[in-house]
Amino acid sequence: NSFCTLLARATPLFSPHVTPNFRQEATNEEMADAPCAGCGKPMGYGDYEVANDKEYHVECFVCYFCRKPFPNGEFFMHNDHPCHNKCIDTNAHKPVEKKKDFCAECGNEIPENYEFLAIKDPKDDKVKRMYHPQCVMCAECGKQIGDKKYGISHGKAVHEECLHAKQTYKGEATNEFSEDL
């Protein structure tokens, strides 16, 4: 649309994207092993977001500056990162100081460049809770999620193999895992 084109020409530091991202479902092994553009971990199976030709876990598709989601689907790319327009206006010319994250389970800080799990809050799917990998247990088998592939079922983390075992036991794939990371 012409508004987006004009805005992109007027502000060359970022290119606007108004609801161009779309949710897809990863169903093949190649996509499951591809890295998320947000966290770098394998995509796994289930839903994911596509923006600017990059795939993100649904929970990882958040503003680079404030780490909040895009509730109306509007985002802008700034230095190859999705951002809110107001966050770009506020932060674009400042050195990036990321907000500190704390583990929702143990309460300790999640250091910068430390791997973490971002899981939607079952009470509010716009809120993502951050966890140390060792603090998240599989809702099916009770073991640590760690660095294994996992999905989300009813707001709880489930190992990929437990997810497949549960689906096989039921005799069919269900949509209850549509929030998989």
Short mmCIF file of C-alpha atoms in Angstrom, two decimals:
data_model
loop_
_atom_site.label_atom_id
_atom_site.label_comp_id
_atom_site.label_asym_id
_atom_site.label_seq_id
_atom_site.Cartn_x
_atom_site.Cartn_y
_atom_site.Cartn_z
CA ASN A 1 0.00 0.00 0.00
CA SER A 2 1.22 3.49 -0.77
CA PHE A 3 1.23 4.71 2.86
CA CYS A 4 3.76 2.03 3.79
CA THR A 5 5.89 2.83 0.75
CA LEU A 6 5.96 6.55 1.55
CA LEU A 7 6.74 5.93 5.19
CA ALA A 8 9.59 3.60 4.29
CA ARG A 9 11.12 6.20 1.96
CA ALA A 10 10.76 8.96 4.55
CA THR A 11 12.45 6.95 7.30
CA PRO A 12 15.14 4.71 5.83
CA LEU A 13 16.32 3.33 9.20
CA PHE A 14 13.36 0.97 9.38
CA SER A 15 10.71 -0.42 7.12
CA PRO A 16 7.10 -0.60 8.25
CA HIS A 17 5.09 -3.77 8.23
CA VAL A 18 1.43 -3.48 9.02
CA THR A 19 0.05 -6.94 9.72
CA PRO A 20 2.11 -8.73 7.06
CA ASN A 21 3.23 -11.45 9.41
CA PHE A 22 1.21 -14.61 9.37
CA ARG A 23 1.01 -17.70 11.46
CA GLN A 24 1.92 -21.04 9.94
CA GLU A 25 2.25 -24.53 11.30
CA ALA A 26 5.56 -26.37 11.15
CA THR A 27 4.84 -29.91 10.04
CA ASN A 28 8.07 -31.23 8.57
CA GLU A 29 11.45 -32.16 10.05
CA GLU A 30 13.37 -29.50 8.10
CA MET A 31 11.21 -26.69 9.51
CA ALA A 32 11.27 -28.23 12.99
CA ASP A 33 15.08 -28.07 13.02
CA ALA A 34 15.31 -24.52 11.57
CA PRO A 35 16.40 -21.87 14.11
CA CYS A 36 13.99 -19.25 15.44
CA ALA A 37 15.01 -15.70 14.41
CA GLY A 38 14.23 -14.53 17.95
CA CYS A 39 15.95 -17.03 20.24
CA GLY A 40 17.99 -19.22 17.88
CA LYS A 41 16.53 -22.47 19.24
CA PRO A 42 14.97 -25.04 16.86
CA MET A 43 11.44 -24.15 15.75
CA GLY A 44 9.98 -27.54 16.70
CA TYR A 45 6.51 -28.46 15.52
CA GLY A 46 3.43 -26.28 15.75
CA ASP A 47 2.53 -22.66 15.11
CA TYR A 48 5.08 -20.01 14.27
CA GLU A 49 5.11 -16.42 13.01
CA VAL A 50 6.70 -15.28 9.75
CA ALA A 51 7.85 -11.68 9.42
CA ASN A 52 10.35 -10.18 7.01
CA ASP A 53 11.00 -13.69 5.62
CA LYS A 54 12.10 -14.95 9.05
CA GLU A 55 10.41 -17.54 11.24
CA TYR A 56 9.80 -16.93 14.95
CA HIS A 57 8.29 -19.01 17.73
CA VAL A 58 4.96 -17.36 18.56
CA GLU A 59 6.38 -16.41 21.98
CA CYS A 60 9.58 -14.98 20.47
CA PHE A 61 7.84 -12.61 18.06
CA VAL A 62 8.02 -9.56 20.34
CA CYS A 63 9.38 -6.01 20.20
CA TYR A 64 13.18 -5.93 20.29
CA PHE A 65 13.21 -3.02 22.75
CA CYS A 66 10.37 -3.66 25.23
CA ARG A 67 9.90 -7.43 24.62
CA LYS A 68 6.11 -7.03 24.46
CA PRO A 69 3.93 -8.61 21.72
CA PHE A 70 2.18 -6.81 18.87
CA PRO A 71 -1.49 -7.06 19.92
CA ASN A 72 -2.92 -5.44 16.79
CA GLY A 73 -0.36 -7.11 14.50
CA GLU A 74 1.37 -3.82 13.64
CA PHE A 75 5.15 -3.84 13.84
CA PHE A 76 8.11 -2.15 12.20
CA MET A 77 11.50 -3.58 11.31
CA HIS A 78 14.43 -1.69 12.83
CA ASN A 79 17.95 -3.00 12.17
CA ASP A 80 16.36 -6.30 11.13
CA HIS A 81 14.38 -6.64 14.39
CA PRO A 82 10.59 -6.34 14.85
CA CYS A 83 9.67 -3.32 17.01
CA HIS A 84 6.76 -1.12 18.04
CA ASN A 85 6.86 2.24 16.27
CA LYS A 86 6.79 4.09 19.62
CA CYS A 87 9.74 2.01 20.86
CA ILE A 88 11.75 2.96 17.77
CA ASP A 89 10.93 6.64 18.32
CA THR A 90 11.99 6.38 21.95
CA ASN A 91 15.03 4.14 21.60
CA ALA A 92 16.41 4.28 18.06
CA HIS A 93 19.13 6.82 18.81
CA LYS A 94 20.06 5.51 22.25
CA PRO A 95 22.40 2.64 22.99
CA VAL A 96 20.27 -0.44 23.40
CA GLU A 97 19.71 -1.26 27.04
CA LYS A 98 17.54 -4.31 27.17
CA LYS A 99 15.11 -4.73 30.00
CA LYS A 100 16.28 -7.33 32.52
CA ASP A 101 14.36 -10.58 32.57
CA PHE A 102 13.67 -12.70 35.63
CA CYS A 103 12.70 -16.36 35.77
CA ALA A 104 9.00 -16.77 36.58
CA GLU A 105 9.77 -19.98 38.52
CA CYS A 106 12.82 -19.22 40.68
CA GLY A 107 12.78 -15.39 40.52
CA ASN A 108 16.48 -15.09 39.66
CA GLU A 109 17.70 -12.86 36.82
CA ILE A 110 18.11 -14.38 33.37
CA PRO A 111 21.46 -12.96 32.23
CA GLU A 112 21.85 -11.41 28.79
CA ASN A 113 22.82 -13.98 26.12
CA TYR A 114 21.60 -16.78 28.40
CA GLU A 115 19.22 -19.29 26.88
CA PHE A 116 15.69 -19.05 28.26
CA LEU A 117 12.21 -20.35 27.58
CA ALA A 118 9.38 -17.90 26.92
CA ILE A 119 5.97 -19.40 27.67
CA LYS A 120 2.60 -17.70 27.36
CA ASP A 121 0.78 -17.09 30.59
CA PRO A 122 -2.27 -19.41 30.52
CA LYS A 123 -4.37 -16.64 32.11
CA ASP A 124 -3.33 -13.96 29.57
CA ASP A 125 -1.93 -15.09 26.23
CA LYS A 126 -0.48 -11.62 25.57
CA VAL A 127 1.90 -12.04 28.52
CA LYS A 128 4.99 -14.19 28.17
CA ARG A 129 6.82 -15.54 31.17
CA MET A 130 10.56 -16.17 30.96
CA TYR A 131 12.17 -19.24 32.53
CA HIS A 132 15.62 -20.74 32.93
CA PRO A 133 15.51 -24.03 30.96
CA GLN A 134 16.34 -25.98 34.13
CA CYS A 135 13.33 -24.43 35.91
CA VAL A 136 10.71 -25.77 33.48
CA MET A 137 9.41 -29.31 33.92
CA CYS A 138 7.41 -31.33 31.38
CA ALA A 139 3.74 -31.48 32.40
CA GLU A 140 3.56 -35.10 31.18
CA CYS A 141 6.72 -36.85 32.44
CA GLY A 142 7.87 -34.40 35.14
CA LYS A 143 11.46 -34.18 33.81
CA GLN A 144 13.31 -30.94 32.98
CA ILE A 145 12.61 -29.48 29.56
CA GLY A 146 16.23 -28.33 29.31
CA ASP A 147 17.38 -28.00 25.72
CA LYS A 148 14.97 -30.60 24.29
CA LYS A 149 12.24 -29.70 21.81
CA TYR A 150 8.92 -28.93 23.47
CA GLY A 151 5.45 -27.57 22.89
CA ILE A 152 2.79 -25.91 25.04
CA SER A 153 -0.40 -27.65 26.09
CA HIS A 154 -2.89 -25.66 28.17
CA GLY A 155 -0.15 -23.24 29.22
CA LYS A 156 2.28 -25.95 30.32
CA ALA A 157 5.48 -27.15 28.64
CA VAL A 158 5.47 -30.69 27.22
CA HIS A 159 8.45 -32.53 25.66
CA GLU A 160 8.02 -33.22 21.95
CA GLU A 161 8.26 -36.99 22.55
CA CYS A 162 5.62 -36.78 25.31
CA LEU A 163 3.43 -34.73 22.98
CA HIS A 164 3.74 -37.38 20.24
CA ALA A 165 3.09 -40.18 22.75
CA LYS A 166 -0.04 -38.41 23.97
CA GLN A 167 -1.29 -37.87 20.41
CA THR A 168 -0.55 -41.48 19.47
CA TYR A 169 -2.37 -42.69 22.56
CA LYS A 170 -5.44 -40.69 21.57
CA GLY A 171 -5.18 -42.15 18.06
CA GLU A 172 -5.22 -38.76 16.36
CA ALA A 173 -3.52 -35.41 16.35
CA THR A 174 -5.45 -32.81 18.29
CA ASN A 175 -5.51 -29.04 18.07
CA GLU A 176 -4.75 -28.65 21.77
CA PHE A 177 -1.09 -28.24 20.85
CA SER A 178 -1.71 -25.39 18.43
CA GLU A 179 0.40 -23.08 20.61
CA ASP A 180 3.56 -25.16 20.14
CA LEU A 181 6.78 -23.20 19.96
#
